[in-house]
PDB file of C-alpha atoms in Angstrom:
ATOM      1  CA  MET A 272     120.297  87.692  72.647  1.00 78.00           C
ATOM      2  CA  PHE A 273     118.105  84.679  73.361  1.00 84.00           C
ATOM      3  CA  ASP A 274     120.888  83.100  75.422  1.00 88.00           C
ATOM      4  CA  GLN A 275     121.099  86.264  77.525  1.00 90.00           C
ATOM      5  CA  ILE A 276     117.340  86.278  78.057  1.00 92.00           C
ATOM      6  CA  ARG A 277     117.449  82.613  79.050  1.00 89.00           C
ATOM      7  CA  GLN A 278     120.263  83.253  81.526  1.00 91.00           C
ATOM      8  CA  THR A 279     118.416  86.235  82.999  1.00 92.00           C
ATOM      9  CA  TYR A 280     115.263  84.190  83.371  1.00 89.00           C
ATOM     10  CA  ARG A 281     117.058  81.341  85.130  1.00 90.00           C
ATOM     11  CA  ALA A 282     118.918  83.707  87.455  1.00 90.00           C
ATOM     12  CA  SER A 283     115.844  85.724  88.459  1.00 89.00           C
ATOM     13  CA  ARG A 284     112.965  83.257  88.566  1.00 85.00           C
ATOM     14  CA  LYS A 285     111.341  81.963  91.732  1.00 85.00           C
ATOM     15  CA  GLN A 286     111.893  78.378  92.800  1.00 82.00           C
ATOM     16  CA  LYS A 287     108.148  77.775  93.072  1.00 86.00           C
ATOM     17  CA  ASP A 288     105.832  79.571  90.719  1.00 89.00           C
ATOM     18  CA  ILE A 289     102.571  79.194  88.809  1.00 90.00           C
ATOM     19  CA  PHE A 290     102.190  78.033  85.218  1.00 90.00           C
ATOM     20  CA  TRP A 291     101.414  81.482  83.788  1.00 93.00           C
ATOM     21  CA  ASN A 292     104.514  83.007  85.344  1.00 92.00           C
ATOM     22  CA  ILE A 293     106.856  80.186  84.365  1.00 92.00           C
ATOM     23  CA  TYR A 294     105.884  80.015  80.699  1.00 92.00           C
ATOM     24  CA  VAL A 295     104.517  83.467  79.893  1.00 94.00           C
ATOM     25  CA  ALA A 296     105.035  86.401  82.251  1.00 95.00           C
ATOM     26  CA  ARG A 297     108.553  85.808  83.562  1.00 95.00           C
ATOM     27  CA  PRO A 298     110.139  84.919  80.194  1.00 95.00           C
ATOM     28  CA  ILE A 299     108.705  88.168  78.796  1.00 96.00           C
ATOM     29  CA  ALA A 300     109.927  90.001  81.902  1.00 96.00           C
ATOM     30  CA  ALA A 301     113.408  88.540  81.350  1.00 95.00           C
ATOM     31  CA  ALA A 302     113.371  90.035  77.849  1.00 96.00           C
ATOM     32  CA  VAL A 303     112.251  93.402  79.215  1.00 96.00           C
ATOM     33  CA  LEU A 304     115.094  93.299  81.731  1.00 95.00           C
ATOM     34  CA  GLN A 305     117.552  93.458  78.840  1.00 94.00           C
ATOM     35  CA  VAL A 306     116.515  97.046  78.100  1.00 94.00           C
ATOM     36  CA  VAL A 307     115.973  98.325  81.653  1.00 93.00           C
ATOM     37  CA  PRO A 308     118.496 101.150  82.267  1.00 93.00           C
ATOM     38  CA  ARG A 309     121.067 100.462  84.957  1.00 90.00           C
ATOM     39  CA  GLY A 310     119.916 103.382  87.104  1.00 91.00           C
ATOM     40  CA  VAL A 311     116.298 102.201  87.330  1.00 95.00           C
ATOM     41  CA  THR A 312     115.374 100.698  90.704  1.00 94.00           C
ATOM     42  CA  PRO A 313     112.925  97.864  91.402  1.00 94.00           C
ATOM     43  CA  ASN A 314     110.612 100.261  93.253  1.00 95.00           C
ATOM     44  CA  GLN A 315     110.505 102.557  90.234  1.00 96.00           C
ATOM     45  CA  VAL A 316     109.419  99.602  88.101  1.00 96.00           C
ATOM     46  CA  THR A 317     106.744  98.814  90.700  1.00 96.00           C
ATOM     47  CA  PHE A 318     105.303 102.321  90.358  1.00 97.00           C
ATOM     48  CA  ALA A 319     105.507 102.100  86.570  1.00 97.00           C
ATOM     49  CA  ALA A 320     103.433  98.908  86.780  1.00 97.00           C
ATOM     50  CA  LEU A 321     100.820 100.795  88.774  1.00 97.00           C
ATOM     51  CA  GLY A 322     100.754 103.506  86.099  1.00 97.00           C
ATOM     52  CA  ALA A 323     100.190 100.891  83.410  1.00 98.00           C
ATOM     53  CA  ALA A 324      97.411  99.387  85.513  1.00 98.00           C
ATOM     54  CA  ALA A 325      95.739 102.796  85.854  1.00 98.00           C
ATOM     55  CA  LEU A 326      95.854 103.206  82.066  1.00 98.00           C
ATOM     56  CA  ALA A 327      94.397  99.717  81.678  1.00 98.00           C
ATOM     57  CA  GLY A 328      91.588 100.560  84.096  1.00 98.00           C
ATOM     58  CA  VAL A 329      90.661 103.753  82.251  1.00 98.00           C
ATOM     59  CA  THR A 330      90.717 101.894  78.936  1.00 98.00           C
ATOM     60  CA  LEU A 331      88.552  99.053  80.218  1.00 98.00           C
ATOM     61  CA  ALA A 332      86.020 101.425  81.743  1.00 97.00           C
ATOM     62  CA  LEU A 333      85.672 103.990  78.983  1.00 97.00           C
ATOM     63  CA  TRP A 334      86.574 102.288  75.688  1.00 97.00           C
ATOM     64  CA  ARG A 335      83.565 100.014  75.606  1.00 96.00           C
ATOM     65  CA  THR A 336      84.071  98.154  72.337  1.00 97.00           C
ATOM     66  CA  TRP A 337      85.647  94.748  71.794  1.00 98.00           C
ATOM     67  CA  THR A 338      88.819  96.474  70.603  1.00 98.00           C
ATOM     68  CA  GLY A 339      88.902  98.576  73.748  1.00 98.00           C
ATOM     69  CA  LEU A 340      88.454  95.478  75.871  1.00 98.00           C
ATOM     70  CA  VAL A 341      91.366  93.723  74.171  1.00 98.00           C
ATOM     71  CA  VAL A 342      93.593  96.804  74.382  1.00 98.00           C
ATOM     72  CA  GLY A 343      92.741  97.156  78.064  1.00 98.00           C
ATOM     73  CA  ALA A 344      93.524  93.486  78.631  1.00 98.00           C
ATOM     74  CA  VAL A 345      96.903  93.860  76.894  1.00 98.00           C
ATOM     75  CA  LEU A 346      97.694  96.858  79.115  1.00 98.00           C
ATOM     76  CA  LEU A 347      96.653  94.805  82.148  1.00 98.00           C
ATOM     77  CA  GLU A 348      99.034  92.046  81.111  1.00 98.00           C
ATOM     78  CA  ALA A 349     101.788  94.607  80.462  1.00 98.00           C
ATOM     79  CA  SER A 350     101.303  95.912  83.996  1.00 98.00           C
ATOM     80  CA  TYR A 351     101.624  92.372  85.322  1.00 97.00           C
ATOM     81  CA  VAL A 352     104.808  91.770  83.326  1.00 97.00           C
ATOM     82  CA  LEU A 353     106.270  94.926  84.877  1.00 97.00           C
ATOM     83  CA  ASP A 354     105.198  93.552  88.240  1.00 95.00           C
ATOM     84  CA  CYS A 355     107.330  90.498  87.461  1.00 95.00           C
ATOM     85  CA  VAL A 356     110.179  92.691  86.249  1.00 96.00           C
ATOM     86  CA  ASP A 357     110.522  94.507  89.577  1.00 94.00           C
ATOM     87  CA  GLY A 358     110.943  91.299  91.570  1.00 93.00           C
ATOM     88  CA  GLN A 359     113.284  89.720  89.042  1.00 95.00           C
ATOM     89  CA  LEU A 360     115.346  92.902  88.902  1.00 94.00           C
ATOM     90  CA  ALA A 361     115.601  92.955  92.699  1.00 93.00           C
ATOM     91  CA  ARG A 362     116.719  89.315  92.788  1.00 93.00           C
ATOM     92  CA  LEU A 363     119.327  89.874  90.071  1.00 92.00           C
ATOM     93  CA  ARG A 364     120.805  92.836  91.923  1.00 90.00           C
ATOM     94  CA  GLY A 365     120.465  91.381  95.403  1.00 90.00           C
ATOM     95  CA  GLN A 366     118.136  94.232  96.381  1.00 88.00           C
ATOM     96  CA  THR A 367     115.208  92.282  97.810  1.00 88.00           C
ATOM     97  CA  THR A 368     113.914  93.901 101.010  1.00 90.00           C
ATOM     98  CA  PRO A 369     110.903  93.400 103.319  1.00 89.00           C
ATOM     99  CA  VAL A 370     109.598  96.869 102.491  1.00 91.00           C
ATOM    100  CA  GLY A 371     109.860  96.102  98.789  1.00 89.00           C
ATOM    101  CA  ALA A 372     107.821  92.942  99.274  1.00 88.00           C
ATOM    102  CA  HIS A 373     105.183  94.885 101.218  1.00 90.00           C
ATOM    103  CA  LEU A 374     105.124  97.579  98.538  1.00 93.00           C
ATOM    104  CA  ASP A 375     104.606  94.956  95.862  1.00 92.00           C
ATOM    105  CA  PHE A 376     101.700  93.445  97.811  1.00 90.00           C
ATOM    106  CA  LEU A 377     100.149  96.893  98.303  1.00 92.00           C
ATOM    107  CA  MET A 378     100.378  97.716  94.595  1.00 95.00           C
ATOM    108  CA  ASP A 379      98.817  94.363  93.689  1.00 93.00           C
ATOM    109  CA  GLU A 380      95.825  95.087  95.891  1.00 94.00           C
ATOM    110  CA  LEU A 381      95.409  98.602  94.533  1.00 96.00           C
ATOM    111  CA  LYS A 382      95.289  97.056  91.066  1.00 97.00           C
ATOM    112  CA  ALA A 383      92.642  94.578  92.206  1.00 96.00           C
ATOM    113  CA  PHE A 384      90.452  97.455  93.423  1.00 96.00           C
ATOM    114  CA  LEU A 385      91.059  99.341  90.204  1.00 97.00           C
ATOM    115  CA  TYR A 386      90.134  96.495  87.868  1.00 98.00           C
ATOM    116  CA  VAL A 387      86.981  95.528  89.759  1.00 97.00           C
ATOM    117  CA  SER A 388      85.852  99.159  89.686  1.00 97.00           C
ATOM    118  CA  ALA A 389      86.702  99.537  85.993  1.00 98.00           C
ATOM    119  CA  ILE A 390      84.847  96.405  84.904  1.00 98.00           C
ATOM    120  CA  ALA A 391      81.815  97.242  87.033  1.00 97.00           C
ATOM    121  CA  LEU A 392      81.713 100.700  85.455  1.00 97.00           C
ATOM    122  CA  ARG A 393      82.175  99.259  81.956  1.00 97.00           C
ATOM    123  CA  LEU A 394      79.353  96.754  82.344  1.00 97.00           C
ATOM    124  CA  TRP A 395      77.034  99.338  83.892  1.00 97.00           C
ATOM    125  CA  LEU A 396      77.672 101.957  81.219  1.00 96.00           C
ATOM    126  CA  SER A 397      77.385  99.371  78.433  1.00 95.00           C
ATOM    127  CA  THR A 398      74.092  97.872  79.580  1.00 94.00           C
ATOM    128  CA  ASP A 399      72.564 100.542  81.843  1.00 92.00           C
ATOM    129  CA  ARG A 400      71.788  97.734  84.295  1.00 94.00           C
ATOM    130  CA  ALA A 401      72.137  98.829  87.907  1.00 95.00           C
ATOM    131  CA  LEU A 402      72.841  95.210  88.861  1.00 94.00           C
ATOM    132  CA  TYR A 403      76.423  95.522  87.648  1.00 96.00           C
ATOM    133  CA  LEU A 404      76.976  98.679  89.671  1.00 95.00           C
ATOM    134  CA  ILE A 405      75.479  97.143  92.823  1.00 96.00           C
ATOM    135  CA  VAL A 406      77.427  93.903  92.457  1.00 96.00           C
ATOM    136  CA  GLY A 407      80.552  95.904  91.728  1.00 96.00           C
ATOM    137  CA  LEU A 408      80.206  97.989  94.894  1.00 96.00           C
ATOM    138  CA  LEU A 409      79.477  94.954  97.059  1.00 96.00           C
ATOM    139  CA  GLY A 410      82.247  93.000  95.356  1.00 95.00           C
ATOM    140  CA  LEU A 411      84.711  95.813  95.892  1.00 96.00           C
ATOM    141  CA  ALA A 412      83.868  95.725  99.599  1.00 96.00           C
ATOM    142  CA  ALA A 413      84.390  91.948  99.614  1.00 96.00           C
ATOM    143  CA  VAL A 414      87.773  92.243  97.879  1.00 95.00           C
ATOM    144  CA  ALA A 415      88.871  94.975 100.293  1.00 95.00           C
ATOM    145  CA  GLY A 416      87.676  92.937 103.264  1.00 96.00           C
ATOM    146  CA  ALA A 417      89.404  89.789 102.074  1.00 94.00           C
ATOM    147  CA  ILE A 418      92.665  91.655 101.566  1.00 92.00           C
ATOM    148  CA  SER A 419      92.405  93.293 104.989  1.00 94.00           C
ATOM    149  CA  LEU A 420      91.861  89.917 106.642  1.00 94.00           C
ATOM    150  CA  THR A 421      94.810  88.448 104.747  1.00 92.00           C
ATOM    151  CA  THR A 422      97.035  91.275 105.979  1.00 92.00           C
ATOM    152  CA  PHE A 423      95.811  90.746 109.545  1.00 93.00           C
ATOM    153  CA  MET A 424      96.331  86.973 109.432  1.00 93.00           C
ATOM    154  CA  ARG A 425      99.917  87.454 108.270  1.00 90.00           C
ATOM    155  CA  ARG A 426     100.757  89.632 111.264  1.00 90.00           C
ATOM    156  CA  PRO A 427     103.109  87.989 113.793  1.00 90.00           C
ATOM    157  CA  GLU A 428     100.805  89.140 116.590  1.00 89.00           C
ATOM    158  CA  TYR A 429      97.976  87.069 115.124  1.00 90.00           C
ATOM    159  CA  LEU A 430     100.202  84.080 114.382  1.00 89.00           C
ATOM    160  CA  ALA A 431     101.347  84.138 118.015  1.00 87.00           C
ATOM    161  CA  THR A 432      97.800  83.308 119.142  1.00 84.00           C
ATOM    162  CA  GLY A 433      97.963  79.810 117.677  1.00 72.00           C
ATOM    163  CA  GLY A 434     100.362  77.108 116.606  1.00 49.00           C
ATOM    164  CA  ALA A 435     102.978  77.521 113.959  1.00 40.00           C
ATOM    165  CA  PRO A 436     101.458  78.211 110.529  1.00 43.00           C
ATOM    166  CA  ALA A 437     101.422  75.369 108.068  1.00 43.00           C
ATOM    167  CA  ALA A 438     104.239  75.302 105.570  1.00 39.00           C
ATOM    168  CA  PRO A 439     103.339  76.464 102.052  1.00 36.00           C
ATOM    169  CA  GLY A 440     101.955  73.555 100.076  1.00 39.00           C
ATOM    170  CA  ALA A 441     101.457  71.394 103.142  1.00 41.00           C
ATOM    171  CA  ALA A 442      98.545  68.987 102.987  1.00 43.00           C
ATOM    172  CA  PRO A 443      95.588  69.928 105.171  1.00 47.00           C
ATOM    173  CA  ALA A 444      94.481  67.770 108.044  1.00 48.00           C
ATOM    174  CA  GLY A 445      93.030  64.558 106.744  1.00 51.00           C
ATOM    175  CA  GLY A 446      95.972  63.585 104.530  1.00 58.00           C
ATOM    176  CA  GLY A 447      94.836  61.914 101.343  1.00 68.00           C
ATOM    177  CA  SER A 448      91.185  61.493 102.298  1.00 79.00           C
ATOM    178  CA  PRO A 449      88.565  62.368  99.656  1.00 79.00           C
ATOM    179  CA  VAL A 450      87.533  65.397 101.697  1.00 71.00           C
ATOM    180  CA  ALA A 451      91.109  66.672 101.937  1.00 72.00           C
ATOM    181  CA  GLN A 452      91.644  66.122  98.220  1.00 76.00           C
ATOM    182  CA  ALA A 453      88.433  68.010  97.439  1.00 76.00           C
ATOM    183  CA  VAL A 454      89.535  70.882  99.670  1.00 70.00           C
ATOM    184  CA  ARG A 455      92.906  71.059  97.926  1.00 76.00           C
ATOM    185  CA  LEU A 456      91.208  71.034  94.542  1.00 80.00           C
ATOM    186  CA  VAL A 457      88.845  73.860  95.510  1.00 77.00           C
ATOM    187  CA  GLU A 458      91.712  75.893  96.975  1.00 78.00           C
ATOM    188  CA  ALA A 459      93.786  75.420  93.815  1.00 79.00           C
ATOM    189  CA  GLY A 460      90.842  76.572  91.723  1.00 83.00           C
ATOM    190  CA  GLY A 461      90.375  79.583  93.977  1.00 83.00           C
ATOM    191  CA  ARG A 462      94.037  80.570  93.673  1.00 86.00           C
ATOM    192  CA  TRP A 463      93.784  80.366  89.888  1.00 88.00           C
ATOM    193  CA  ILE A 464      90.647  82.523  89.828  1.00 92.00           C
ATOM    194  CA  VAL A 465      92.214  85.155  92.058  1.00 92.00           C
ATOM    195  CA  HIS A 466      95.242  85.297  89.750  1.00 94.00           C
ATOM    196  CA  TYR A 467      93.305  87.087  86.993  1.00 95.00           C
ATOM    197  CA  PRO A 468      96.294  87.789  84.667  1.00 96.00           C
ATOM    198  CA  SER A 469      96.317  84.028  83.937  1.00 95.00           C
ATOM    199  CA  TYR A 470      93.023  84.216  82.079  1.00 96.00           C
ATOM    200  CA  PHE A 471      91.838  87.810  81.653  1.00 97.00           C
ATOM    201  CA  LEU A 472      93.206  88.154  78.126  1.00 97.00           C
ATOM    202  CA  TYR A 473      91.382  85.004  77.009  1.00 96.00           C
ATOM    203  CA  LEU A 474      88.071  86.332  78.316  1.00 97.00           C
ATOM    204  CA  ALA A 475      88.700  89.665  76.610  1.00 97.00           C
ATOM    205  CA  LEU A 476      89.280  87.944  73.268  1.00 97.00           C
ATOM    206  CA  LEU A 477      85.994  86.089  73.784  1.00 97.00           C
ATOM    207  CA  ASN A 478      84.300  89.378  74.782  1.00 97.00           C
ATOM    208  CA  PHE A 479      83.165  87.718  78.002  1.00 97.00           C
ATOM    209  CA  VAL A 480      84.536  89.936  80.759  1.00 96.00           C
ATOM    210  CA  GLU A 481      81.555  88.955  82.899  1.00 96.00           C
ATOM    211  CA  GLY A 482      83.379  85.665  83.419  1.00 94.00           C
ATOM    212  CA  TYR A 483      86.054  87.541  85.327  1.00 96.00           C
ATOM    213  CA  PHE A 484      83.654  89.887  87.098  1.00 96.00           C
ATOM    214  CA  PHE A 485      81.298  87.429  88.775  1.00 96.00           C
ATOM    215  CA  VAL A 486      83.689  84.536  89.381  1.00 95.00           C
ATOM    216  CA  TYR A 487      86.483  86.733  90.741  1.00 96.00           C
ATOM    217  CA  LEU A 488      84.125  88.466  93.145  1.00 96.00           C
ATOM    218  CA  ALA A 489      82.519  85.192  94.207  1.00 95.00           C
ATOM    219  CA  ALA A 490      85.948  83.756  95.042  1.00 94.00           C
ATOM    220  CA  HIS A 491      86.665  86.716  97.299  1.00 95.00           C
ATOM    221  CA  VAL A 492      83.293  86.458  99.026  1.00 95.00           C
ATOM    222  CA  LEU A 493      83.973  82.793  99.813  1.00 93.00           C
ATOM    223  CA  TYR A 494      87.490  83.565 101.010  1.00 93.00           C
ATOM    224  CA  LEU A 495      86.202  86.454 103.129  1.00 95.00           C
ATOM    225  CA  GLY A 496      83.751  84.160 104.895  1.00 94.00           C
ATOM    226  CA  ARG A 497      86.357  81.463 105.446  1.00 92.00           C
ATOM    227  CA  ALA A 498      89.030  83.852 106.731  1.00 93.00           C
ATOM    228  CA  LEU A 499      86.620  85.611 109.061  1.00 94.00           C
ATOM    229  CA  LEU A 500      85.466  82.260 110.439  1.00 94.00           C
ATOM    230  CA  GLN A 501      89.074  81.212 111.060  1.00 92.00           C
ATOM    231  CA  ILE A 502      89.780  84.442 112.928  1.00 93.00           C
ATOM    232  CA  VAL A 503      86.660  84.110 115.055  1.00 93.00           C
ATOM    233  CA  MET A 504      87.405  80.461 115.850  1.00 91.00           C
ATOM    234  CA  ARG A 505      90.949  81.311 116.883  1.00 90.00           C
ATOM    235  CA  LEU A 506      90.431  84.535 118.808  1.00 91.00           C
ATOM    236  CA  ALA A 507      87.083  83.768 120.436  1.00 88.00           C
ATOM    237  CA  ARG A 508      88.434  80.780 122.354  1.00 79.00           C
ATOM    238  CA  PRO A 509      89.630  81.270 125.965  1.00 75.00           C
ATOM    239  CA  GLY A 510      93.262  82.236 126.284  1.00 66.00           C
ATOM    240  CA  ALA A 511      93.564  83.102 122.619  1.00 64.00           C
ATOM    241  CA  THR A 512      95.370  86.407 123.154  1.00 60.00           C
ATOM    242  CA  PRO A 513      98.958  86.053 124.388  1.00 55.00           C
ATOM    243  CA  LYS A 514     100.479  88.467 126.890  1.00 50.00           C
ATOM    244  CA  ALA A 515     101.166  91.767 125.185  1.00 46.00           C
ATOM    245  CA  ALA A 516     104.784  92.518 124.510  1.00 44.00           C
ATOM    246  CA  ALA A 517     106.298  95.606 126.075  1.00 41.00           C
ATOM    247  CA  PRO A 518     106.511  98.709 123.872  1.00 41.00           C
ATOM    248  CA  PRO A 519     109.910  99.051 122.160  1.00 41.00           C
ATOM    249  CA  GLU A 520     110.988 101.889 124.441  1.00 40.00           C
ATOM    250  CA  GLU A 521     110.404  99.705 127.516  1.00 36.00           C
ATOM    251  CA  ARG A 522     112.420  96.733 126.363  1.00 34.00           C
ATOM    252  CA  VAL A 523     115.833  96.079 127.774  1.00 33.00           C
ATOM    253  CA  SER A 524     118.399  95.956 124.993  1.00 30.00           C
TER     254      SER A 524
END
């Protein structure tokens, strides 16, 4: 049994991944894959993960004791494991598709909206402090804006307005200078903060969900400002917009 799980994990893992996925989420997902019925598709698992996330959100918002927080966190982690299962299942079966990748990204962002809303509601109902509700609404707008900008910046039309995008993991301009190293360190910290499944359960056990709420939202506000500045700097310069391509029906095949 353990040998089969190990083989499944090795055959379905990503070449480059984060610590939490390598040592926690994907090994558990490999075990779950052993009991996934043959007829189940990766997209069906993706939707099941969204259902688990919705249950986690309701639990976090309405069960406002420490036990409820921990149960909600476990459901959140279960949703994330299912999110790993769908990709690993697709890789095992050779069923990876662009639309599946886009669907996975969409579901991840819906979960981000859901969890921010649930925690804001939990903190507001628990303390009756309007600050949590206000910060939650503004933070939700920041998360939505950051995600929208990310989607825009990944579009080939936007990429065509500048040079080729940097390869993943490439060092920023400045090489090994102290400034470049500091930037890389801040970016690594930001990526870890945004990946809330890596630490949410720990904060729940400590009954300190505010640690997720404020830091997660702050990271998105900073990213929103940076991404918007990059877009303005690129598209506001003369000659930034390339010649529009002809509509598909006008192209010569």
